[in-house]
C-alpha positions as a printed NumPy array, in Angstrom:
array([[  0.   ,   0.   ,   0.   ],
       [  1.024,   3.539,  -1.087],
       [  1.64 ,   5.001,   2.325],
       [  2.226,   8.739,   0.532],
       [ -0.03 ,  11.291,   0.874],
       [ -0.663,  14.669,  -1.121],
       [ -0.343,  17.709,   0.58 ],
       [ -3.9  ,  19.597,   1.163],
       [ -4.878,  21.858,  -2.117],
       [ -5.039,  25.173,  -2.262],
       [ -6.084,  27.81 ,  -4.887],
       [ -3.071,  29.508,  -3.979],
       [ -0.37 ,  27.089,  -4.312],
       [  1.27 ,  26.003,  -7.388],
       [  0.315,  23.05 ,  -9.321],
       [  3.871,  21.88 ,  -8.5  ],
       [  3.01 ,  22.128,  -4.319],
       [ -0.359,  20.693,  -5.265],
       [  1.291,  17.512,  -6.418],
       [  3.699,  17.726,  -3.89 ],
       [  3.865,  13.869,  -1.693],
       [  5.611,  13.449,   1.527],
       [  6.183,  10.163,   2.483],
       [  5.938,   8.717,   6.383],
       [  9.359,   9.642,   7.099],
       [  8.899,  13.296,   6.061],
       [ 10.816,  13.369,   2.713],
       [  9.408,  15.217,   0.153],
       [  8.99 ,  13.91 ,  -3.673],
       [  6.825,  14.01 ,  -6.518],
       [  5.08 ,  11.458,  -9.5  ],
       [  5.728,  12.042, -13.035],
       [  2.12 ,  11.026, -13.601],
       [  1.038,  13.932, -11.186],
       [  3.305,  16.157, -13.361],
       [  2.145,  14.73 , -16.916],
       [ -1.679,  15.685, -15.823],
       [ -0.226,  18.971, -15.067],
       [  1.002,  19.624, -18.494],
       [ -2.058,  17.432, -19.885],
       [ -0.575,  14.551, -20.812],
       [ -3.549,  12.529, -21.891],
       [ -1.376,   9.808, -22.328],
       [  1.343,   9.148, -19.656],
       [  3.7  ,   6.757, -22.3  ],
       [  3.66 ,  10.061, -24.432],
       [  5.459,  12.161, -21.144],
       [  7.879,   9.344, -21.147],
       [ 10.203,  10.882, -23.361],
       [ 10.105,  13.954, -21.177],
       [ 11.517,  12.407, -18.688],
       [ 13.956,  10.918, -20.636],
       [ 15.058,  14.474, -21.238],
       [ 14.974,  15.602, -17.986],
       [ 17.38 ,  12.432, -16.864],
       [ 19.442,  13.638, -19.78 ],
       [ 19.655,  17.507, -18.571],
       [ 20.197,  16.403, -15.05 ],
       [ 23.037,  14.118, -16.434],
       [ 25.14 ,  16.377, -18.598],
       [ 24.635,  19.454, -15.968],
       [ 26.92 ,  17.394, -13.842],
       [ 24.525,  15.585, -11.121],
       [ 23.806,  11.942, -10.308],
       [ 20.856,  11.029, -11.705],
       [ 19.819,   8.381,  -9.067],
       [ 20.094,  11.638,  -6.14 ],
       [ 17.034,  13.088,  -8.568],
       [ 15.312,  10.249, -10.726],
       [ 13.811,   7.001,  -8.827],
       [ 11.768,   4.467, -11.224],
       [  9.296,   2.815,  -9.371],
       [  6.315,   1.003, -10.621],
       [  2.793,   2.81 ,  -9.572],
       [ -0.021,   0.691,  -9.425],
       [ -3.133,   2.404, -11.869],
       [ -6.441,   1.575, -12.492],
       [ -7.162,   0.57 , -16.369],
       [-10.838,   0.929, -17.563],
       [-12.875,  -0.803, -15.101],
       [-10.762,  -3.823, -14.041],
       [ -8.669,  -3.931, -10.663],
       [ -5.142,  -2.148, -10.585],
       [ -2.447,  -3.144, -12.971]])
């Protein structure tokens, strides 16, 4: 079980706060599918490549990508049938 929670909305915040998840140990961190619905992303394999850029930029500027990238696998619901 997902034991991450969103921080409470507010009109004020950005979407990027919005989507913000802390996890039980207080550490901050956010989902790329949160952040492909931001930038309407109807289809999440289509944002893939974004992040593949981002990985990219975050390489060649000099930084570790595992200290900013983390692949896990989210559990979504598909149509009507349990999650996949």
């Amino acid at each position: 079980m997902n034991k991450d929670k969103n921080i409470s909305t507010s009109d004020s915040m950005s979407p990027f706060e919005r989507i913000r998840r802390t996890n039980e140990a207080g550490f901050e961190h956010w989902s790329s599918r949160d952040f492909a619905s931001i930038f309407r992303y109807t289809d999440y394999r289509n944002f893939e490549s974004v992040i593949g850029k981002a990985r990219l930029s975050c390489f060649n500027s000099g930084h570790r990508i595992e200290d900013h990238f983390v692949d896990i696998t989210e559990m979504v619901i598909i149509g009507g049938w349990p999650l996949k």
